[in-house]
């Protein structure tokens, strides 16, 4: 009987050992799969981090370009306003010059009319004197 018991104990131990080895294999496979999954997740996380960085960089560049465009537009508006003020000043000056020229023209025209009238009066006087002498 002791031999039978030892053999049964051996068989049980063998079953436990084989079961344990099968469990170890299964655990090792699961650990391996978990490690692969973890590695894949780490790679995906790294890709996500890189993608976020790239997106933030693109966003920063776009904001920078928008700021440059805004600054350029503000500068253009300022230059246009200054140009408009300058042209308005020029227009005002030219308008004053035109008014002065018109005034001078009216004055010269008046002088010429006055001289013409004086000339016509003298001519009439001379014609009258010439007519009197002839008579």
PDB file of C-alpha atoms in Angstrom:
ATOM      1  CA  UNK A   1       0.000   0.000   0.000  1.00  0.00           C
ATOM      2  CA  UNK A   2       2.681   2.589   0.770  1.00  0.00           C
ATOM      3  CA  UNK A   3       3.974   2.212  -2.728  1.00  0.00           C
ATOM      4  CA  UNK A   4       0.507   2.850  -4.099  1.00  0.00           C
ATOM      5  CA  UNK A   5       0.159   5.920  -1.895  1.00  0.00           C
ATOM      6  CA  UNK A   6       3.507   7.244  -2.984  1.00  0.00           C
ATOM      7  CA  UNK A   7       2.559   6.645  -6.563  1.00  0.00           C
ATOM      8  CA  UNK A   8      -0.814   8.417  -6.100  1.00  0.00           C
ATOM      9  CA  UNK A   9       0.941  11.288  -4.364  1.00  0.00           C
ATOM     10  CA  UNK A  10       3.440  11.406  -7.190  1.00  0.00           C
ATOM     11  CA  UNK A  11       0.589  11.420  -9.737  1.00  0.00           C
ATOM     12  CA  UNK A  12      -1.158  14.222  -7.837  1.00  0.00           C
ATOM     13  CA  UNK A  13       2.061  16.162  -7.587  1.00  0.00           C
ATOM     14  CA  UNK A  14       2.654  15.600 -11.286  1.00  0.00           C
ATOM     15  CA  UNK A  15      -0.866  16.830 -12.097  1.00  0.00           C
ATOM     16  CA  UNK A  16      -0.364  19.872  -9.875  1.00  0.00           C
ATOM     17  CA  UNK A  17       3.038  20.503 -11.453  1.00  0.00           C
ATOM     18  CA  UNK A  18       1.695  20.083 -15.002  1.00  0.00           C
ATOM     19  CA  UNK A  19      -1.304  22.260 -14.100  1.00  0.00           C
ATOM     20  CA  UNK A  20       1.050  24.764 -12.527  1.00  0.00           C
ATOM     21  CA  UNK A  21       3.256  24.714 -15.613  1.00  0.00           C
ATOM     22  CA  UNK A  22       0.201  25.161 -17.839  1.00  0.00           C
ATOM     23  CA  UNK A  23      -0.881  28.051 -15.616  1.00  0.00           C
ATOM     24  CA  UNK A  24       2.627  29.485 -15.760  1.00  0.00           C
ATOM     25  CA  UNK A  25       2.565  29.261 -19.566  1.00  0.00           C
ATOM     26  CA  UNK A  26      -0.828  30.922 -19.637  1.00  0.00           C
ATOM     27  CA  UNK A  27       0.329  33.592 -17.189  1.00  0.00           C
ATOM     28  CA  UNK A  28       3.490  34.096 -19.255  1.00  0.00           C
ATOM     29  CA  UNK A  29       1.406  34.438 -22.434  1.00  0.00           C
ATOM     30  CA  UNK A  30      -0.931  36.876 -20.710  1.00  0.00           C
ATOM     31  CA  UNK A  31       2.016  38.848 -19.334  1.00  0.00           C
ATOM     32  CA  UNK A  32       3.530  38.856 -22.823  1.00  0.00           C
ATOM     33  CA  UNK A  33       0.287  40.090 -24.354  1.00  0.00           C
ATOM     34  CA  UNK A  34      -0.041  42.699 -21.621  1.00  0.00           C
ATOM     35  CA  UNK A  35       3.518  43.846 -22.264  1.00  0.00           C
ATOM     36  CA  UNK A  36       2.801  44.086 -26.014  1.00  0.00           C
ATOM     37  CA  UNK A  37      -0.405  45.985 -25.308  1.00  0.00           C
ATOM     38  CA  UNK A  38       1.411  48.287 -22.888  1.00  0.00           C
ATOM     39  CA  UNK A  39       4.143  48.914 -25.457  1.00  0.00           C
ATOM     40  CA  UNK A  40       1.527  49.642 -28.123  1.00  0.00           C
ATOM     41  CA  UNK A  41      -0.283  52.014 -25.733  1.00  0.00           C
ATOM     42  CA  UNK A  42       2.995  53.775 -24.938  1.00  0.00           C
ATOM     43  CA  UNK A  43       3.670  54.167 -28.681  1.00  0.00           C
ATOM     44  CA  UNK A  44       0.150  55.514 -29.224  1.00  0.00           C
ATOM     45  CA  UNK A  45       0.590  57.867 -26.277  1.00  0.00           C
ATOM     46  CA  UNK A  46       3.888  59.088 -27.750  1.00  0.00           C
ATOM     47  CA  UNK A  47       2.177  59.594 -31.137  1.00  0.00           C
ATOM     48  CA  UNK A  48      -0.602  61.523 -29.397  1.00  0.00           C
ATOM     49  CA  UNK A  49       1.913  63.673 -27.518  1.00  0.00           C
ATOM     50  CA  UNK A  50       3.805  64.386 -30.759  1.00  0.00           C
ATOM     51  CA  UNK A  51       0.542  65.136 -32.547  1.00  0.00           C
ATOM     52  CA  UNK A  52      -0.475  67.562 -29.787  1.00  0.00           C
ATOM     53  CA  UNK A  53       2.926  69.251 -29.948  1.00  0.00           C
ATOM     54  CA  UNK A  54       2.661  69.571 -33.722  1.00  0.00           C
ATOM     55  CA  UNK A  55      -0.873  70.931 -33.385  1.00  0.00           C
ATOM     56  CA  UNK A  56       0.234  73.439 -30.748  1.00  0.00           C
ATOM     57  CA  UNK A  57       3.141  74.507 -32.976  1.00  0.00           C
ATOM     58  CA  UNK A  58       0.791  74.929 -35.943  1.00  0.00           C
ATOM     59  CA  UNK A  59      -1.587  76.879 -33.725  1.00  0.00           C
ATOM     60  CA  UNK A  60       1.265  79.080 -32.481  1.00  0.00           C
ATOM     61  CA  UNK A  61       2.464  79.713 -36.040  1.00  0.00           C
ATOM     62  CA  UNK A  62      -1.058  80.572 -37.176  1.00  0.00           C
ATOM     63  CA  UNK A  63      -1.508  82.949 -34.248  1.00  0.00           C
ATOM     64  CA  UNK A  64       1.852  84.516 -35.083  1.00  0.00           C
ATOM     65  CA  UNK A  65       0.839  84.927 -38.730  1.00  0.00           C
ATOM     66  CA  UNK A  66      -2.518  86.382 -37.703  1.00  0.00           C
ATOM     67  CA  UNK A  67      -0.758  88.833 -35.388  1.00  0.00           C
ATOM     68  CA  UNK A  68       1.638  89.816 -38.172  1.00  0.00           C
ATOM     69  CA  UNK A  69      -1.286  90.276 -40.545  1.00  0.00           C
ATOM     70  CA  UNK A  70      -3.156  92.315 -37.922  1.00  0.00           C
ATOM     71  CA  UNK A  71      -0.083  94.468 -37.252  1.00  0.00           C
ATOM     72  CA  UNK A  72       0.427  94.968 -40.998  1.00  0.00           C
ATOM     73  CA  UNK A  73      -3.226  95.958 -41.438  1.00  0.00           C
ATOM     74  CA  UNK A  74      -3.073  98.387 -38.505  1.00  0.00           C
ATOM     75  CA  UNK A  75       0.088  99.930 -39.994  1.00  0.00           C
ATOM     76  CA  UNK A  76      -1.596 100.189 -43.410  1.00  0.00           C
ATOM     77  CA  UNK A  77      -4.656 101.832 -41.845  1.00  0.00           C
ATOM     78  CA  UNK A  78      -2.444 104.295 -39.998  1.00  0.00           C
ATOM     79  CA  UNK A  79      -0.518 105.125 -43.180  1.00  0.00           C
ATOM     80  CA  UNK A  80      -3.785 105.550 -45.097  1.00  0.00           C
ATOM     81  CA  UNK A  81      -5.134 107.852 -42.389  1.00  0.00           C
ATOM     82  CA  UNK A  82      -1.931 109.889 -42.469  1.00  0.00           C
ATOM     83  CA  UNK A  83      -2.064 110.000 -46.273  1.00  0.00           C
ATOM     84  CA  UNK A  84      -5.699 111.088 -46.118  1.00  0.00           C
ATOM     85  CA  UNK A  85      -4.841 113.869 -43.661  1.00  0.00           C
ATOM     86  CA  UNK A  86      -1.945 114.966 -45.850  1.00  0.00           C
ATOM     87  CA  UNK A  87      -4.155 114.996 -48.958  1.00  0.00           C
ATOM     88  CA  UNK A  88      -6.880 116.882 -47.122  1.00  0.00           C
ATOM     89  CA  UNK A  89      -4.260 119.473 -46.145  1.00  0.00           C
ATOM     90  CA  UNK A  90      -3.050 119.624 -49.739  1.00  0.00           C
ATOM     91  CA  UNK A  91      -6.632 120.012 -50.952  1.00  0.00           C
ATOM     92  CA  UNK A  92      -7.209 122.825 -48.477  1.00  0.00           C
ATOM     93  CA  UNK A  93      -4.011 124.592 -49.580  1.00  0.00           C
ATOM     94  CA  UNK A  94      -4.857 124.169 -53.263  1.00  0.00           C
ATOM     95  CA  UNK A  95      -8.372 125.413 -52.599  1.00  0.00           C
ATOM     96  CA  UNK A  96      -6.933 128.518 -50.903  1.00  0.00           C
ATOM     97  CA  UNK A  97      -4.537 129.043 -53.816  1.00  0.00           C
ATOM     98  CA  UNK A  98      -7.410 128.663 -56.280  1.00  0.00           C
ATOM     99  CA  UNK A  99      -9.501 131.178 -54.348  1.00  0.00           C
ATOM    100  CA  UNK A 100      -6.545 133.604 -54.268  1.00  0.00           C
ATOM    101  CA  UNK A 101      -5.979 133.107 -57.993  1.00  0.00           C
ATOM    102  CA  UNK A 102      -9.675 133.741 -58.655  1.00  0.00           C
ATOM    103  CA  UNK A 103      -9.519 136.881 -56.516  1.00  0.00           C
ATOM    104  CA  UNK A 104      -6.406 138.052 -58.378  1.00  0.00           C
ATOM    105  CA  UNK A 105      -8.100 137.283 -61.681  1.00  0.00           C
ATOM    106  CA  UNK A 106     -11.194 139.252 -60.679  1.00  0.00           C
ATOM    107  CA  UNK A 107      -8.944 142.111 -59.522  1.00  0.00           C
ATOM    108  CA  UNK A 108      -6.918 142.055 -62.782  1.00  0.00           C
ATOM    109  CA  UNK A 109     -10.122 141.864 -64.810  1.00  0.00           C
ATOM    110  CA  UNK A 110     -11.441 144.851 -62.897  1.00  0.00           C
ATOM    111  CA  UNK A 111      -8.178 146.739 -63.503  1.00  0.00           C
ATOM    112  CA  UNK A 112      -8.303 145.864 -67.211  1.00  0.00           C
ATOM    113  CA  UNK A 113     -11.918 147.012 -67.467  1.00  0.00           C
ATOM    114  CA  UNK A 114     -10.996 150.189 -65.676  1.00  0.00           C
ATOM    115  CA  UNK A 115      -8.001 150.750 -67.983  1.00  0.00           C
ATOM    116  CA  UNK A 116     -10.152 149.886 -71.008  1.00  0.00           C
ATOM    117  CA  UNK A 117     -12.800 152.347 -69.865  1.00  0.00           C
ATOM    118  CA  UNK A 118     -10.089 154.972 -69.316  1.00  0.00           C
ATOM    119  CA  UNK A 119      -8.650 154.169 -72.744  1.00  0.00           C
ATOM    120  CA  UNK A 120     -12.133 154.365 -74.346  1.00  0.00           C
ATOM    121  CA  UNK A 121     -12.768 157.680 -72.558  1.00  0.00           C
ATOM    122  CA  UNK A 122      -9.452 159.113 -73.780  1.00  0.00           C
ATOM    123  CA  UNK A 123     -10.128 157.852 -77.264  1.00  0.00           C
ATOM    124  CA  UNK A 124     -13.526 159.518 -77.203  1.00  0.00           C
ATOM    125  CA  UNK A 125     -11.962 162.744 -75.941  1.00  0.00           C
ATOM    126  CA  UNK A 126      -9.299 162.647 -78.635  1.00  0.00           C
ATOM    127  CA  UNK A 127     -11.914 161.880 -81.256  1.00  0.00           C
ATOM    128  CA  UNK A 128     -14.013 164.782 -79.955  1.00  0.00           C
ATOM    129  CA  UNK A 129     -10.982 167.105 -80.020  1.00  0.00           C
ATOM    130  CA  UNK A 130     -10.101 165.932 -83.520  1.00  0.00           C
ATOM    131  CA  UNK A 131     -13.684 166.543 -84.629  1.00  0.00           C
ATOM    132  CA  UNK A 132     -13.611 170.055 -83.085  1.00  0.00           C
ATOM    133  CA  UNK A 133     -10.371 170.892 -84.848  1.00  0.00           C
ATOM    134  CA  UNK A 134     -11.744 169.727 -88.111  1.00  0.00           C
ATOM    135  CA  UNK A 135     -14.768 171.975 -87.761  1.00  0.00           C
TER     136      UNK A 135
END
